[in-house]
PDB file of C-alpha atoms in Angstrom:
ATOM      1  CA  UNK A1409       0.001  -0.086  -0.380  1.00 55.00           C
ATOM      2  CA  UNK A1410       2.243   3.516  -1.537  1.00 83.00           C
ATOM      3  CA  UNK A1411       1.673   7.400  -0.257  1.00 94.00           C
ATOM      4  CA  UNK A1412      -1.368   8.842  -0.858  1.00 97.00           C
ATOM      5  CA  UNK A1413      -1.050  12.640  -1.505  1.00 97.00           C
ATOM      6  CA  UNK A1414      -4.136  14.133   0.164  1.00 98.00           C
ATOM      7  CA  UNK A1415      -4.290  17.753  -1.043  1.00 98.00           C
ATOM      8  CA  UNK A1416      -6.598  21.293  -0.576  1.00 98.00           C
ATOM      9  CA  UNK A1417      -7.181  23.063  -3.214  1.00 98.00           C
ATOM     10  CA  UNK A1418      -7.549  26.914  -1.596  1.00 98.00           C
ATOM     11  CA  UNK A1419      -6.983  29.722  -1.557  1.00 97.00           C
ATOM     12  CA  UNK A1420      -4.932  31.265   1.412  1.00 98.00           C
ATOM     13  CA  UNK A1421      -8.044  33.618   2.439  1.00 98.00           C
ATOM     14  CA  UNK A1422      -8.225  37.079   2.317  1.00 96.00           C
ATOM     15  CA  UNK A1423     -11.085  39.807   2.310  1.00 95.00           C
ATOM     16  CA  UNK A1424     -12.415  40.315  -1.478  1.00 92.00           C
ATOM     17  CA  UNK A1425     -10.798  37.173  -2.637  1.00 92.00           C
ATOM     18  CA  UNK A1426     -11.698  34.300  -0.495  1.00 94.00           C
ATOM     19  CA  UNK A1427     -15.049  32.509  -0.794  1.00 95.00           C
ATOM     20  CA  UNK A1428     -16.505  36.406  -2.961  1.00 94.00           C
ATOM     21  CA  UNK A1429     -20.599  34.518  -4.001  1.00 94.00           C
ATOM     22  CA  UNK A1430     -21.106  33.981   0.094  1.00 96.00           C
ATOM     23  CA  UNK A1431     -21.064  37.705   0.169  1.00 94.00           C
ATOM     24  CA  UNK A1432     -24.337  38.517   0.517  1.00 93.00           C
ATOM     25  CA  UNK A1433     -25.202  37.203   3.135  1.00 94.00           C
ATOM     26  CA  UNK A1434     -21.643  37.374   3.825  1.00 96.00           C
ATOM     27  CA  UNK A1435     -19.496  40.806   4.485  1.00 95.00           C
ATOM     28  CA  UNK A1436     -16.175  40.546   2.169  1.00 96.00           C
ATOM     29  CA  UNK A1437     -14.177  40.087   5.446  1.00 96.00           C
ATOM     30  CA  UNK A1438     -16.193  37.527   6.761  1.00 97.00           C
ATOM     31  CA  UNK A1439     -16.015  35.689   3.436  1.00 97.00           C
ATOM     32  CA  UNK A1440     -12.341  35.615   3.683  1.00 97.00           C
ATOM     33  CA  UNK A1441     -12.976  34.310   8.006  1.00 98.00           C
ATOM     34  CA  UNK A1442     -15.066  31.252   7.044  1.00 98.00           C
ATOM     35  CA  UNK A1443     -12.182  30.152   4.023  1.00 98.00           C
ATOM     36  CA  UNK A1444      -9.938  30.331   6.765  1.00 98.00           C
ATOM     37  CA  UNK A1445     -13.148  28.432   8.309  1.00 98.00           C
ATOM     38  CA  UNK A1446     -13.504  25.371   6.401  1.00 98.00           C
ATOM     39  CA  UNK A1447      -9.591  24.906   5.358  1.00 98.00           C
ATOM     40  CA  UNK A1448      -8.412  24.770   8.779  1.00 98.00           C
ATOM     41  CA  UNK A1449     -11.714  22.047  10.146  1.00 98.00           C
ATOM     42  CA  UNK A1450     -10.792  20.113   6.038  1.00 98.00           C
ATOM     43  CA  UNK A1451      -7.077  19.533   7.216  1.00 98.00           C
ATOM     44  CA  UNK A1452      -7.380  18.882  10.439  1.00 97.00           C
ATOM     45  CA  UNK A1453     -10.234  15.972   9.256  1.00 97.00           C
ATOM     46  CA  UNK A1454      -7.083  14.736   6.883  1.00 97.00           C
ATOM     47  CA  UNK A1455      -4.631  15.029   9.330  1.00 95.00           C
ATOM     48  CA  UNK A1456      -6.464  13.162  11.232  1.00 93.00           C
ATOM     49  CA  UNK A1457      -6.545  10.396   8.481  1.00 91.00           C
ATOM     50  CA  UNK A1458      -2.341  10.343   7.840  1.00 84.00           C
ATOM     51  CA  UNK A1459      -3.144   9.833  11.934  1.00 80.00           C
ATOM     52  CA  UNK A1460      -4.931   7.275  11.335  1.00 73.00           C
ATOM     53  CA  UNK A1461      -2.776   5.220   8.482  1.00 62.00           C
ATOM     54  CA  UNK A1462      -2.543   2.382   9.452  1.00 49.00           C
ATOM     55  CA  UNK A1463       0.939   2.261   7.964  1.00 46.00           C
ATOM     56  CA  UNK A1464       1.736   5.265   9.989  1.00 47.00           C
ATOM     57  CA  UNK A1465       2.935   7.203   6.751  1.00 58.00           C
ATOM     58  CA  UNK A1466      -0.032   6.850   3.970  1.00 89.00           C
ATOM     59  CA  UNK A1467      -1.860   9.273   3.620  1.00 95.00           C
ATOM     60  CA  UNK A1468       0.277  12.782   3.746  1.00 96.00           C
ATOM     61  CA  UNK A1469      -1.600  16.031   3.781  1.00 97.00           C
ATOM     62  CA  UNK A1470      -1.241  18.457   1.492  1.00 98.00           C
ATOM     63  CA  UNK A1471      -2.030  22.285   0.430  1.00 98.00           C
ATOM     64  CA  UNK A1472      -2.164  22.804  -3.259  1.00 98.00           C
ATOM     65  CA  UNK A1473      -2.415  27.250  -3.207  1.00 98.00           C
ATOM     66  CA  UNK A1474      -1.903  29.846  -4.283  1.00 97.00           C
ATOM     67  CA  UNK A1475      -0.572  33.417  -4.143  1.00 97.00           C
ATOM     68  CA  UNK A1476       2.836  32.611  -4.071  1.00 97.00           C
ATOM     69  CA  UNK A1477       4.372  34.766  -0.668  1.00 97.00           C
ATOM     70  CA  UNK A1478       0.671  33.932   1.577  1.00 98.00           C
ATOM     71  CA  UNK A1479       3.140  30.086   3.114  1.00 98.00           C
ATOM     72  CA  UNK A1480       2.881  31.987   6.292  1.00 98.00           C
ATOM     73  CA  UNK A1481      -0.675  32.638   6.899  1.00 97.00           C
ATOM     74  CA  UNK A1482      -2.690  29.303   5.202  1.00 98.00           C
ATOM     75  CA  UNK A1483       0.709  27.789   7.549  1.00 98.00           C
ATOM     76  CA  UNK A1484      -1.048  28.798  10.292  1.00 98.00           C
ATOM     77  CA  UNK A1485      -5.146  27.030   9.116  1.00 98.00           C
ATOM     78  CA  UNK A1486      -2.677  23.915   9.337  1.00 98.00           C
ATOM     79  CA  UNK A1487      -1.233  20.770  11.920  1.00 96.00           C
ATOM     80  CA  UNK A1488       1.410  19.886  11.867  1.00 94.00           C
ATOM     81  CA  UNK A1489       3.259  17.504   8.671  1.00 92.00           C
ATOM     82  CA  UNK A1490       1.451  19.620   5.462  1.00 96.00           C
ATOM     83  CA  UNK A1491       3.082  19.563   2.637  1.00 95.00           C
ATOM     84  CA  UNK A1492       2.901  22.869   1.127  1.00 98.00           C
ATOM     85  CA  UNK A1493       2.455  22.881  -2.515  1.00 98.00           C
ATOM     86  CA  UNK A1494       2.042  25.828  -5.499  1.00 98.00           C
ATOM     87  CA  UNK A1495      -0.398  25.864  -7.348  1.00 98.00           C
ATOM     88  CA  UNK A1496       0.386  27.419 -11.472  1.00 97.00           C
ATOM     89  CA  UNK A1497      -0.419  29.880 -13.872  1.00 95.00           C
ATOM     90  CA  UNK A1498      -3.566  29.258 -16.073  1.00 95.00           C
ATOM     91  CA  UNK A1499      -6.715  27.965 -16.102  1.00 96.00           C
ATOM     92  CA  UNK A1500      -8.551  25.787 -13.463  1.00 97.00           C
ATOM     93  CA  UNK A1501      -7.850  22.166 -14.674  1.00 97.00           C
ATOM     94  CA  UNK A1502      -3.823  23.281 -15.575  1.00 98.00           C
ATOM     95  CA  UNK A1503      -3.744  23.884 -11.652  1.00 98.00           C
ATOM     96  CA  UNK A1504      -5.470  20.841 -11.892  1.00 98.00           C
ATOM     97  CA  UNK A1505      -3.349  18.402 -13.309  1.00 98.00           C
ATOM     98  CA  UNK A1506      -0.443  20.125 -12.117  1.00 98.00           C
ATOM     99  CA  UNK A1507      -1.246  18.850  -8.755  1.00 98.00           C
ATOM    100  CA  UNK A1508      -1.544  16.120  -9.264  1.00 98.00           C
ATOM    101  CA  UNK A1509       1.430  15.768 -11.771  1.00 98.00           C
ATOM    102  CA  UNK A1510       4.037  16.947  -8.989  1.00 98.00           C
ATOM    103  CA  UNK A1511       1.873  14.796  -6.179  1.00 98.00           C
ATOM    104  CA  UNK A1512       2.359  11.775  -7.657  1.00 98.00           C
ATOM    105  CA  UNK A1513       5.972  12.184  -8.308  1.00 97.00           C
ATOM    106  CA  UNK A1514       6.602  11.780  -4.635  1.00 96.00           C
ATOM    107  CA  UNK A1515       3.683   9.763  -3.858  1.00 96.00           C
ATOM    108  CA  UNK A1516       2.106   6.759  -5.319  1.00 96.00           C
ATOM    109  CA  UNK A1517      -1.602   8.442  -5.703  1.00 97.00           C
ATOM    110  CA  UNK A1518      -3.012  11.292  -5.258  1.00 98.00           C
ATOM    111  CA  UNK A1519      -6.205  13.153  -4.745  1.00 98.00           C
ATOM    112  CA  UNK A1520      -7.005  16.984  -4.503  1.00 98.00           C
ATOM    113  CA  UNK A1521     -10.237  17.795  -2.429  1.00 98.00           C
ATOM    114  CA  UNK A1522     -12.107  21.425  -3.692  1.00 96.00           C
ATOM    115  CA  UNK A1523     -11.560  23.312   0.407  1.00 97.00           C
ATOM    116  CA  UNK A1524     -15.702  24.472   0.172  1.00 96.00           C
ATOM    117  CA  UNK A1525     -16.707  21.620   1.484  1.00 97.00           C
ATOM    118  CA  UNK A1526     -15.897  21.707   5.771  1.00 98.00           C
ATOM    119  CA  UNK A1527     -17.629  18.963   6.783  1.00 98.00           C
ATOM    120  CA  UNK A1528     -16.983  16.501   3.412  1.00 98.00           C
ATOM    121  CA  UNK A1529     -16.871  12.904   6.027  1.00 97.00           C
ATOM    122  CA  UNK A1530     -13.661  10.413   6.572  1.00 97.00           C
ATOM    123  CA  UNK A1531     -15.478   8.143   4.778  1.00 97.00           C
ATOM    124  CA  UNK A1532     -15.916   9.328   1.525  1.00 98.00           C
ATOM    125  CA  UNK A1533     -11.625  10.492   2.528  1.00 97.00           C
ATOM    126  CA  UNK A1534     -10.780   7.069   3.067  1.00 96.00           C
ATOM    127  CA  UNK A1535     -13.190   4.763   0.854  1.00 97.00           C
ATOM    128  CA  UNK A1536     -10.635   7.144  -2.189  1.00 97.00           C
ATOM    129  CA  UNK A1537      -7.600   6.562  -1.101  1.00 97.00           C
ATOM    130  CA  UNK A1538      -8.820   3.350  -0.801  1.00 96.00           C
ATOM    131  CA  UNK A1539      -9.684   3.326  -4.349  1.00 97.00           C
ATOM    132  CA  UNK A1540      -6.535   4.530  -5.388  1.00 97.00           C
ATOM    133  CA  UNK A1541      -4.695   2.286  -3.811  1.00 95.00           C
ATOM    134  CA  UNK A1542      -6.425  -0.748  -6.379  1.00 95.00           C
ATOM    135  CA  UNK A1543      -4.817   0.797  -9.802  1.00 94.00           C
ATOM    136  CA  UNK A1544      -4.675   3.093 -12.515  1.00 97.00           C
ATOM    137  CA  UNK A1545      -7.985   5.411 -12.474  1.00 98.00           C
ATOM    138  CA  UNK A1546     -10.093   7.337 -11.636  1.00 98.00           C
ATOM    139  CA  UNK A1547     -12.023   8.085  -8.637  1.00 98.00           C
ATOM    140  CA  UNK A1548     -14.282  10.808  -8.312  1.00 98.00           C
ATOM    141  CA  UNK A1549     -16.656  11.805  -4.875  1.00 98.00           C
ATOM    142  CA  UNK A1550     -19.595  13.902  -7.199  1.00 97.00           C
ATOM    143  CA  UNK A1551     -21.131  17.162  -5.343  1.00 96.00           C
ATOM    144  CA  UNK A1552     -24.247  18.076  -5.788  1.00 93.00           C
ATOM    145  CA  UNK A1553     -24.270  21.181  -7.719  1.00 93.00           C
ATOM    146  CA  UNK A1554     -22.863  18.881 -10.939  1.00 96.00           C
ATOM    147  CA  UNK A1555     -18.706  18.896  -9.769  1.00 97.00           C
ATOM    148  CA  UNK A1556     -16.648  17.429  -7.843  1.00 98.00           C
ATOM    149  CA  UNK A1557     -15.882  17.626  -4.295  1.00 97.00           C
ATOM    150  CA  UNK A1558     -12.982  14.515  -4.787  1.00 98.00           C
ATOM    151  CA  UNK A1559     -10.811  13.613  -8.256  1.00 98.00           C
ATOM    152  CA  UNK A1560      -8.203  10.853  -6.891  1.00 98.00           C
ATOM    153  CA  UNK A1561      -5.485   9.550  -9.589  1.00 98.00           C
ATOM    154  CA  UNK A1562      -2.253   6.955  -9.344  1.00 97.00           C
ATOM    155  CA  UNK A1563      -1.317   8.137 -13.128  1.00 98.00           C
ATOM    156  CA  UNK A1564      -1.227  12.211 -14.122  1.00 98.00           C
ATOM    157  CA  UNK A1565      -3.755  11.710 -17.190  1.00 98.00           C
ATOM    158  CA  UNK A1566      -4.049  15.471 -19.138  1.00 98.00           C
ATOM    159  CA  UNK A1567      -7.297  14.573 -21.255  1.00 98.00           C
ATOM    160  CA  UNK A1568      -9.127  14.379 -17.632  1.00 98.00           C
ATOM    161  CA  UNK A1569      -8.424  18.480 -16.953  1.00 98.00           C
ATOM    162  CA  UNK A1570      -9.438  19.337 -20.294  1.00 97.00           C
ATOM    163  CA  UNK A1571     -12.431  20.865 -21.900  1.00 95.00           C
ATOM    164  CA  UNK A1572     -14.006  20.824 -18.449  1.00 97.00           C
ATOM    165  CA  UNK A1573     -16.792  24.620 -18.589  1.00 96.00           C
ATOM    166  CA  UNK A1574     -15.117  23.828 -14.694  1.00 96.00           C
ATOM    167  CA  UNK A1575     -17.924  25.645 -11.875  1.00 92.00           C
ATOM    168  CA  UNK A1576     -20.350  24.733 -13.651  1.00 95.00           C
ATOM    169  CA  UNK A1577     -22.895  21.883 -13.373  1.00 96.00           C
ATOM    170  CA  UNK A1578     -22.043  19.935 -16.794  1.00 97.00           C
ATOM    171  CA  UNK A1579     -18.174  19.611 -14.455  1.00 98.00           C
ATOM    172  CA  UNK A1580     -18.796  15.718 -12.748  1.00 98.00           C
ATOM    173  CA  UNK A1581     -20.121  14.287 -16.382  1.00 98.00           C
ATOM    174  CA  UNK A1582     -17.241  15.894 -18.169  1.00 98.00           C
ATOM    175  CA  UNK A1583     -14.652  14.522 -16.518  1.00 98.00           C
ATOM    176  CA  UNK A1584     -16.433  10.445 -17.027  1.00 98.00           C
ATOM    177  CA  UNK A1585     -17.135  11.536 -21.018  1.00 98.00           C
ATOM    178  CA  UNK A1586     -13.024  12.412 -20.567  1.00 98.00           C
ATOM    179  CA  UNK A1587     -11.974   9.342 -18.666  1.00 98.00           C
ATOM    180  CA  UNK A1588     -14.647   7.342 -21.110  1.00 98.00           C
ATOM    181  CA  UNK A1589     -12.228   8.699 -24.023  1.00 98.00           C
ATOM    182  CA  UNK A1590      -9.660   7.583 -22.666  1.00 98.00           C
ATOM    183  CA  UNK A1591     -10.321   4.115 -21.346  1.00 98.00           C
ATOM    184  CA  UNK A1592      -9.913   4.964 -17.766  1.00 98.00           C
ATOM    185  CA  UNK A1593     -11.582   2.754 -15.220  1.00 98.00           C
ATOM    186  CA  UNK A1594     -14.231   5.945 -12.916  1.00 98.00           C
ATOM    187  CA  UNK A1595     -14.916   4.251  -9.207  1.00 98.00           C
ATOM    188  CA  UNK A1596     -17.300   7.141  -7.486  1.00 98.00           C
ATOM    189  CA  UNK A1597     -17.451   7.539  -4.565  1.00 98.00           C
ATOM    190  CA  UNK A1598     -20.231   8.483  -1.784  1.00 97.00           C
ATOM    191  CA  UNK A1599     -20.702  12.451  -2.679  1.00 96.00           C
ATOM    192  CA  UNK A1600     -20.896  15.836  -0.817  1.00 97.00           C
ATOM    193  CA  UNK A1601     -21.524  19.278  -1.296  1.00 96.00           C
ATOM    194  CA  UNK A1602     -19.048  22.602  -1.798  1.00 96.00           C
ATOM    195  CA  UNK A1603     -19.950  25.690   0.083  1.00 97.00           C
ATOM    196  CA  UNK A1604     -20.774  28.237  -2.642  1.00 95.00           C
ATOM    197  CA  UNK A1605     -23.592  30.567  -2.880  1.00 95.00           C
ATOM    198  CA  UNK A1606     -26.617  31.761  -0.240  1.00 95.00           C
ATOM    199  CA  UNK A1607     -28.760  28.083  -0.528  1.00 95.00           C
ATOM    200  CA  UNK A1608     -25.022  25.945   0.306  1.00 95.00           C
ATOM    201  CA  UNK A1609     -24.374  28.495   3.167  1.00 96.00           C
ATOM    202  CA  UNK A1610     -27.931  27.484   4.473  1.00 95.00           C
ATOM    203  CA  UNK A1611     -27.248  24.231   3.945  1.00 95.00           C
ATOM    204  CA  UNK A1612     -24.410  24.161   6.264  1.00 97.00           C
ATOM    205  CA  UNK A1613     -25.985  26.244   9.013  1.00 95.00           C
ATOM    206  CA  UNK A1614     -28.824  23.466   9.004  1.00 94.00           C
ATOM    207  CA  UNK A1615     -26.301  20.780   9.234  1.00 95.00           C
ATOM    208  CA  UNK A1616     -24.024  21.939  11.520  1.00 95.00           C
ATOM    209  CA  UNK A1617     -26.181  23.930  14.584  1.00 89.00           C
ATOM    210  CA  UNK A1618     -29.848  22.609  13.549  1.00 83.00           C
ATOM    211  CA  UNK A1619     -30.538  19.270  11.700  1.00 83.00           C
ATOM    212  CA  UNK A1620     -28.149  17.635   9.099  1.00 84.00           C
ATOM    213  CA  UNK A1621     -31.172  17.363   5.483  1.00 85.00           C
ATOM    214  CA  UNK A1622     -32.081  14.258   4.653  1.00 85.00           C
ATOM    215  CA  UNK A1623     -30.324  14.145   1.552  1.00 85.00           C
ATOM    216  CA  UNK A1624     -26.698  14.280   2.795  1.00 89.00           C
ATOM    217  CA  UNK A1625     -25.438   9.928   2.667  1.00 88.00           C
ATOM    218  CA  UNK A1626     -23.472   9.819   5.396  1.00 93.00           C
ATOM    219  CA  UNK A1627     -22.943  12.190   9.035  1.00 94.00           C
ATOM    220  CA  UNK A1628     -20.231  15.834   7.986  1.00 96.00           C
ATOM    221  CA  UNK A1629     -17.404  14.841  10.132  1.00 96.00           C
ATOM    222  CA  UNK A1630     -16.902  17.106  12.976  1.00 91.00           C
ATOM    223  CA  UNK A1631     -16.127  21.341  11.615  1.00 97.00           C
ATOM    224  CA  UNK A1632     -15.393  23.025  15.480  1.00 98.00           C
ATOM    225  CA  UNK A1633     -13.961  26.409  13.777  1.00 98.00           C
ATOM    226  CA  UNK A1634     -16.880  26.708  10.846  1.00 98.00           C
ATOM    227  CA  UNK A1635     -19.227  26.077  14.299  1.00 97.00           C
ATOM    228  CA  UNK A1636     -18.002  28.593  16.225  1.00 97.00           C
ATOM    229  CA  UNK A1637     -17.871  31.054  13.087  1.00 97.00           C
ATOM    230  CA  UNK A1638     -21.454  30.711  12.117  1.00 96.00           C
ATOM    231  CA  UNK A1639     -22.720  30.457  16.165  1.00 95.00           C
ATOM    232  CA  UNK A1640     -21.011  34.398  17.215  1.00 94.00           C
ATOM    233  CA  UNK A1641     -22.279  35.285  13.181  1.00 92.00           C
ATOM    234  CA  UNK A1642     -26.110  34.518  15.146  1.00 88.00           C
ATOM    235  CA  UNK A1643     -25.164  35.903  17.968  1.00 90.00           C
ATOM    236  CA  UNK A1644     -24.198  39.145  16.275  1.00 85.00           C
ATOM    237  CA  UNK A1645     -27.417  39.019  14.139  1.00 77.00           C
ATOM    238  CA  UNK A1646     -29.933  38.950  17.741  1.00 80.00           C
ATOM    239  CA  UNK A1647     -27.915  41.052  19.227  1.00 76.00           C
ATOM    240  CA  UNK A1648     -27.473  43.614  16.475  1.00 72.00           C
ATOM    241  CA  UNK A1649     -31.592  43.641  16.729  1.00 72.00           C
ATOM    242  CA  UNK A1650     -31.910  44.115  19.534  1.00 69.00           C
ATOM    243  CA  UNK A1651     -30.121  47.390  18.702  1.00 68.00           C
ATOM    244  CA  UNK A1652     -32.407  48.211  16.558  1.00 54.00           C
ATOM    245  CA  UNK A1653     -34.560  51.298  16.526  1.00 55.00           C
ATOM    246  CA  UNK A1654     -38.236  50.967  18.273  1.00 46.00           C
ATOM    247  CA  UNK A1655     -39.594  51.642  14.892  1.00 43.00           C
ATOM    248  CA  UNK A1656     -38.125  50.110  12.178  1.00 37.00           C
ATOM    249  CA  UNK A1657     -38.328  47.427  14.624  1.00 33.00           C
ATOM    250  CA  UNK A1658     -42.344  48.630  14.331  1.00 34.00           C
ATOM    251  CA  UNK A1659     -42.422  49.176  10.924  1.00 36.00           C
ATOM    252  CA  UNK A1660     -41.337  45.787   9.632  1.00 36.00           C
ATOM    253  CA  UNK A1661     -43.489  44.231  12.053  1.00 34.00           C
ATOM    254  CA  UNK A1662     -46.613  46.185  10.309  1.00 30.00           C
TER     255      UNK A1662
END
């Protein structure tokens, strides 16, 4: 059983550059804060997976990041032992392929995970690691929005990342099409969801602060940093409502 790099595709959080599709309802500075929480929680799940590896070194946590020069800020969010790999310039497909290709030079398999799924269950990651170790295939966890939450490979296949309209509902299907073109077997592990827009944020709040949606196939991973952010945001909303002028409250109630 060879070593598998589990890498988070991420952008070091900064106001105005992180999770911009969540503004509104979040302010730009809060978008950066919640992005940091996502990275902290997801990397913790990956770090626990690495620690629990049967041979003590089966899984290696990585961050495939941008921009160069933000290493200190990013490392403050990651567990000890995470490897940093800078992203290359170019489109998202080129950056994904470079991450796969570079990590396969020093590992026997690689999973690349988006940074927008803070509650991604460890069961999905474990299943994907085993599938990558099984041979030359592509491992995918479909996302609810039509993309994929992770992709895994034991050999670099550039074609999987070509002619894809990224950030659309066709990404998963187009990747299946590319795999079929080159005769590459596909292993699908359970899917999950990305937090990209306001509706996704409401799903995350329901999962962490209320009742998990019935559509989720598994119990999500613990995400304490994200949960605390959401609780703090809710407490601030209650305080702001309590400070609202009487006339404003009366007008809203009428």
